[in-house]
mmCIF file of C-alpha atoms in Angstrom:
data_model
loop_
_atom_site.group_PDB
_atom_site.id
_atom_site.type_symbol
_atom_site.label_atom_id
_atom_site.label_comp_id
_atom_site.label_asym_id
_atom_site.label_seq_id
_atom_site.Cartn_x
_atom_site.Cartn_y
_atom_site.Cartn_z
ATOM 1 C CA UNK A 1422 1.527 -27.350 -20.195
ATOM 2 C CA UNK A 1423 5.178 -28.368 -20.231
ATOM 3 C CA UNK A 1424 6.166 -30.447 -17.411
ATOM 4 C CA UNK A 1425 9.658 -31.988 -16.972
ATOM 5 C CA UNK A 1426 10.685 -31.663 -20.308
ATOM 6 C CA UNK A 1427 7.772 -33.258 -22.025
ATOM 7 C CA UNK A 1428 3.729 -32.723 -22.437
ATOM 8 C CA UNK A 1429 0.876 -33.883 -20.743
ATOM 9 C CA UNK A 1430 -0.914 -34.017 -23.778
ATOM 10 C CA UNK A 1431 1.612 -36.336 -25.906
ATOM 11 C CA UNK A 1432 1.586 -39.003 -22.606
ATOM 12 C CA UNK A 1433 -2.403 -38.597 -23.001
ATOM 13 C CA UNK A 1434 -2.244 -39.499 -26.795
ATOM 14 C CA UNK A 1435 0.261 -42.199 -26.232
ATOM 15 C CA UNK A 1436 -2.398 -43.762 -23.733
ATOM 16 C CA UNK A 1437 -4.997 -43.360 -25.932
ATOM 17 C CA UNK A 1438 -3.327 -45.422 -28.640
ATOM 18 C CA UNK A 1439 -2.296 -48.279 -25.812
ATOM 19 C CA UNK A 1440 -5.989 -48.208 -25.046
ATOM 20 C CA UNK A 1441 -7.246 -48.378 -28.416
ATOM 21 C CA UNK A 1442 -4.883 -51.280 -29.235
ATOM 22 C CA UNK A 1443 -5.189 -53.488 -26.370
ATOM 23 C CA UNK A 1444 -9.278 -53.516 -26.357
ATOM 24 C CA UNK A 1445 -10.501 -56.974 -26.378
ATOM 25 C CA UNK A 1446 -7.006 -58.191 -25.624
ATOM 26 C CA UNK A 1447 -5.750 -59.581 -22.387
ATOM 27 C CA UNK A 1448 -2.896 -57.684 -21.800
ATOM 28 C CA UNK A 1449 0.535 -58.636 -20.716
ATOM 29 C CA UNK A 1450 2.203 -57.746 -17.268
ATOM 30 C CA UNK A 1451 4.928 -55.470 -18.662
ATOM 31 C CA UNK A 1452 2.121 -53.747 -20.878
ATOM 32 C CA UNK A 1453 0.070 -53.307 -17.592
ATOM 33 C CA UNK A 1454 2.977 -51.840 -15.819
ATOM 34 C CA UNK A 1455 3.831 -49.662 -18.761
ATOM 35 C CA UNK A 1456 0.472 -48.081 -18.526
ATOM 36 C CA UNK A 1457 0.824 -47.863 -14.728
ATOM 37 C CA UNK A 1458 4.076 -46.007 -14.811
ATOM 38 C CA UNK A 1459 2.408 -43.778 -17.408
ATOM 39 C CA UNK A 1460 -0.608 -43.010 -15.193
ATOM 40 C CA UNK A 1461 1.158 -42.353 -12.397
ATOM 41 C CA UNK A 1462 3.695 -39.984 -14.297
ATOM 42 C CA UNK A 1463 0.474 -38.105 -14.920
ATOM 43 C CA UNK A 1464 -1.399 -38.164 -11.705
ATOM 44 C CA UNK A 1465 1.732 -35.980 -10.432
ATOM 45 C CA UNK A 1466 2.760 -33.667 -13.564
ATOM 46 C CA UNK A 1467 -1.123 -32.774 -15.040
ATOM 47 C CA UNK A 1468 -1.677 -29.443 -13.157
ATOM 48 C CA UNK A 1469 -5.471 -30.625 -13.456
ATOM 49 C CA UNK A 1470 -7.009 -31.624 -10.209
ATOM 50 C CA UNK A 1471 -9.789 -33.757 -11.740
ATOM 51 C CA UNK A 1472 -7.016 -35.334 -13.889
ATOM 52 C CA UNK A 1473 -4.626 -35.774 -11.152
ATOM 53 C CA UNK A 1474 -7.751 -38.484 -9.491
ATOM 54 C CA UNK A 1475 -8.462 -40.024 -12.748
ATOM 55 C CA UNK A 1476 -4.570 -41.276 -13.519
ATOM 56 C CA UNK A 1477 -3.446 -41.701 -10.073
ATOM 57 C CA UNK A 1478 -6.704 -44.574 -10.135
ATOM 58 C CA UNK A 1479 -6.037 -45.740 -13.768
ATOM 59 C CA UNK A 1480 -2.395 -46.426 -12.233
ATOM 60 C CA UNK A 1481 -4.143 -48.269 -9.191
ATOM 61 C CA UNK A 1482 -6.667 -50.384 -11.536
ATOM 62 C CA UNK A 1483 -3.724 -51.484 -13.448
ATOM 63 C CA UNK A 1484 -1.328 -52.558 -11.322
ATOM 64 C CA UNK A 1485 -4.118 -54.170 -8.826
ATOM 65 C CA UNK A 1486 -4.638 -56.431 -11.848
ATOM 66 C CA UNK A 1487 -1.181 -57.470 -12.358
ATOM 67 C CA UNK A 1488 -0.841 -58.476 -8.332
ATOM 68 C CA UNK A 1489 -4.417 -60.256 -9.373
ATOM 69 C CA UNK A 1490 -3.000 -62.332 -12.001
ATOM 70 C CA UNK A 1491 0.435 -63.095 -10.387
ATOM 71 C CA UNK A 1492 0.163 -62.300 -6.280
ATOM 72 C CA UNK A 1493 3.990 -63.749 -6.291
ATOM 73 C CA UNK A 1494 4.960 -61.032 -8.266
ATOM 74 C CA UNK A 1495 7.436 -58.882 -5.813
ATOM 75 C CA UNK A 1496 7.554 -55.925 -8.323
ATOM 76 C CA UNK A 1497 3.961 -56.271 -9.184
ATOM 77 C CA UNK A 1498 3.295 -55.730 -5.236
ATOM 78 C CA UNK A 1499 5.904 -52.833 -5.168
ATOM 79 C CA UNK A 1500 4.423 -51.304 -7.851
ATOM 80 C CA UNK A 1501 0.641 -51.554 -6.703
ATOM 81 C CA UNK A 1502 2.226 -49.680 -3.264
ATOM 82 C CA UNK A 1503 3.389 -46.703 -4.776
ATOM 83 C CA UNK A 1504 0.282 -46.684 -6.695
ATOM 84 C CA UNK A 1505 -1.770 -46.809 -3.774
ATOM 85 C CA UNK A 1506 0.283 -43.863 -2.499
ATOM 86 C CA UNK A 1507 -0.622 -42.101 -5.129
ATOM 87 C CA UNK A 1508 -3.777 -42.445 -5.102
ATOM 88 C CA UNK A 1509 -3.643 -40.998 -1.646
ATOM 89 C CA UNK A 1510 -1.483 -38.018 -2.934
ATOM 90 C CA UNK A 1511 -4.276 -37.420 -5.852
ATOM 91 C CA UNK A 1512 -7.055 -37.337 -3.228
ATOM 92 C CA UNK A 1513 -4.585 -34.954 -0.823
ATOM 93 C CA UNK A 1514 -4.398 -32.372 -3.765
ATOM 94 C CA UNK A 1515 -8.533 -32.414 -3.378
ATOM 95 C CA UNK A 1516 -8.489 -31.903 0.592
ATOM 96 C CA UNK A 1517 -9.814 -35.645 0.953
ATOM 97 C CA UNK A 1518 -7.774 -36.352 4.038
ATOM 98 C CA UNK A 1519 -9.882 -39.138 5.401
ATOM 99 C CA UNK A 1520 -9.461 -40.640 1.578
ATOM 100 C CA UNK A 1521 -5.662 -39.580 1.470
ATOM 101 C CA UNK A 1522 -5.182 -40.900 5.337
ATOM 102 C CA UNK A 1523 -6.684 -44.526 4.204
ATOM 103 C CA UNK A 1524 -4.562 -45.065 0.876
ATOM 104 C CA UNK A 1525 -0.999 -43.445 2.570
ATOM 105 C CA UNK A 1526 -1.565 -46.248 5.527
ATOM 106 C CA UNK A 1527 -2.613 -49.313 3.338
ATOM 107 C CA UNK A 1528 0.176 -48.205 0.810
ATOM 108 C CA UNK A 1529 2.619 -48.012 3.933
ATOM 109 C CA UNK A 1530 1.124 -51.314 4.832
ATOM 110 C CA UNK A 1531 2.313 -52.938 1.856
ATOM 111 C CA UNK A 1532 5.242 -52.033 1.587
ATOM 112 C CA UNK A 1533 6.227 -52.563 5.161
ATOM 113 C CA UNK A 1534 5.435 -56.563 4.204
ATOM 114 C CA UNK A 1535 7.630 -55.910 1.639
ATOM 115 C CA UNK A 1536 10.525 -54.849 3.200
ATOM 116 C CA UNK A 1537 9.907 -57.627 6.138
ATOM 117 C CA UNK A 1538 9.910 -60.125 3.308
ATOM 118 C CA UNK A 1539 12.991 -58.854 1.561
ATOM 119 C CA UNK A 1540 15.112 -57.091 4.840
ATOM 120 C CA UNK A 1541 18.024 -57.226 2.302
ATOM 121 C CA UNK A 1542 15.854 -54.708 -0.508
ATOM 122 C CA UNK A 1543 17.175 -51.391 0.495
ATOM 123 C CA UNK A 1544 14.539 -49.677 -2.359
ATOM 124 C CA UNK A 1545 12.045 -51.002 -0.232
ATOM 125 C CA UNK A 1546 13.280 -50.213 2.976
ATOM 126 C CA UNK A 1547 13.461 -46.237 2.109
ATOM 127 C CA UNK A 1548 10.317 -46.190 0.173
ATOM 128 C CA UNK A 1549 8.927 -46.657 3.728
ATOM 129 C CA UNK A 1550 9.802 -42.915 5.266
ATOM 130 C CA UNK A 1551 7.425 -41.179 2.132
ATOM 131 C CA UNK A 1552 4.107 -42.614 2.766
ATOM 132 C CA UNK A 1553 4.731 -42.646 6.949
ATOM 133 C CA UNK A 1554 5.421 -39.346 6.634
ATOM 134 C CA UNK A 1555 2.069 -38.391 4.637
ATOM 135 C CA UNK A 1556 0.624 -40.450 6.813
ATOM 136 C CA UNK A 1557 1.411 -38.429 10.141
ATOM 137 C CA UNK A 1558 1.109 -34.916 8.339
ATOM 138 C CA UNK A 1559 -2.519 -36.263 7.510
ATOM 139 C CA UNK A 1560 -3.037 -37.706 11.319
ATOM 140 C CA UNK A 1561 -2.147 -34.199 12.348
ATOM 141 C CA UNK A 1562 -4.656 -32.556 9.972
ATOM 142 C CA UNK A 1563 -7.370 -34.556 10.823
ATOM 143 C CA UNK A 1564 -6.886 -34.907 14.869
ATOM 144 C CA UNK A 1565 -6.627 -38.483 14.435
ATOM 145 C CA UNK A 1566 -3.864 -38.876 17.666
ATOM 146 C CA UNK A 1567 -4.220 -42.360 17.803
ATOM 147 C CA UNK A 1568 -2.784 -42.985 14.194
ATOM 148 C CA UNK A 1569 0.196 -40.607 14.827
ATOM 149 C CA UNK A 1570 1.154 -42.603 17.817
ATOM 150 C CA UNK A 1571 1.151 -45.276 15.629
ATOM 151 C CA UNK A 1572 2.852 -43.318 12.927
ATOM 152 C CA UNK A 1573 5.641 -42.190 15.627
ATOM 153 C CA UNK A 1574 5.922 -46.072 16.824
ATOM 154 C CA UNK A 1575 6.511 -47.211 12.717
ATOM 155 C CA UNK A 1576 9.354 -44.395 12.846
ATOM 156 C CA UNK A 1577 10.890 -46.146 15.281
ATOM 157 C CA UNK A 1578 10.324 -50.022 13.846
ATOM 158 C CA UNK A 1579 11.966 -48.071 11.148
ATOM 159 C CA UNK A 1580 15.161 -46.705 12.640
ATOM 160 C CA UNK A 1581 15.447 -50.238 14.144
ATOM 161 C CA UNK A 1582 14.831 -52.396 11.157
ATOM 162 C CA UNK A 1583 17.692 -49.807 9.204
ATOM 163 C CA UNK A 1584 15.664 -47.475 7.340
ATOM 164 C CA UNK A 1585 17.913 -44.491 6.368
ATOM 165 C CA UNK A 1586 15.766 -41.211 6.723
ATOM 166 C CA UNK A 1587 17.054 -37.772 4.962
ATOM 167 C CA UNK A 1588 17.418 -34.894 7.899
ATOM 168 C CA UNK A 1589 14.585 -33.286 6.489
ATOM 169 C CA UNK A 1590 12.609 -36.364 7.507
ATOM 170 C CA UNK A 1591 14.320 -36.660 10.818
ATOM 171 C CA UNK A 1592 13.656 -33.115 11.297
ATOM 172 C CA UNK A 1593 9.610 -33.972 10.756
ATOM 173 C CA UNK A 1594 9.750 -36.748 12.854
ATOM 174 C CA UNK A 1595 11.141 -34.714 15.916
ATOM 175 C CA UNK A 1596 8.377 -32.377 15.351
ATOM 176 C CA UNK A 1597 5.480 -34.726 15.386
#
């Protein structure tokens, strides 16, 4: 299947290779991230369910190693975030909303640290609205009222701490 421009299949081989050159090796941070980005490229453009879950956690096993190796590592931690996230997107395609619920929080978690370590990072600061918002739509789903207060409540920490939202987030907002 085609898919922005370029094939599932030839990002699949190109993993393959990385794999079969970096067994037995300990691999470097930028390789790790390479095959993160890769992964997580995947989890969103393979139309494959099954294959959505299986890159979307390849992209979450790498990048969990890089914050393991260097836990200073700003971008390693912003990375592992919107791997976490997409984790919780992967498990969303399936219908596994308590799954999708618990990786759209912790990811929002993380990167809400982030941000609160670096107000001046503006990247971070809007890459705060996406998993919120998954977050709430998933609260809604699964009854959980509690968590969408608390949702609603991180909206506003966000409008106060500067976050700019898009109107079609405000617009989801005002509904929930």
């Amino acid at each position: 299947a085609r898919v922005h421009g370029s094939e599932v299949a030839s990002y699949e081989k190109a993993l393959d290779w990385f794999g079969r050159n970096l067994e037995g090796q300990s691999a470097r941070p930028l390789v790790l991230r390479d095959l993160a980005i890769v992964h997580k490229y995947l989890a969103t453009a393979d139309p494959r369910l099954e294959r959505k879950l299986l890159h979307a956690g390849e992209a979450l096993r790498f990048d969990r190693q890089r914050v393991e190796t260097d836990a200073a590592d700003a971008n390693a931690r912003i990375d592992l975030g919107y791997s976490v996230v997409a984790y919780g997107d992967a498990l969303a395609r399936q219908r596994d909303w308590k799954g999708a619920w618990r990786h759209y929080r912790e990811g929002y978690e993380m990167r809400k640290a982030l941000a609160q370590a670096d107000p001046q990072n503006l990247f971070v600061r809007r890459s705060l609205v996406y998993p919120n918002r998954e977050r709430g739509l998933v609260a809604l789903r699964l009854a959980e009222w509690g968590d969408l207060n608390a949702v609603i409540e991180e909206l506003e920490w966000q409008r106060k701490f500067g976050v700019k939202m898009e109107a079609s987030d405000e617009g989801l907002f005002a509904y929930l």
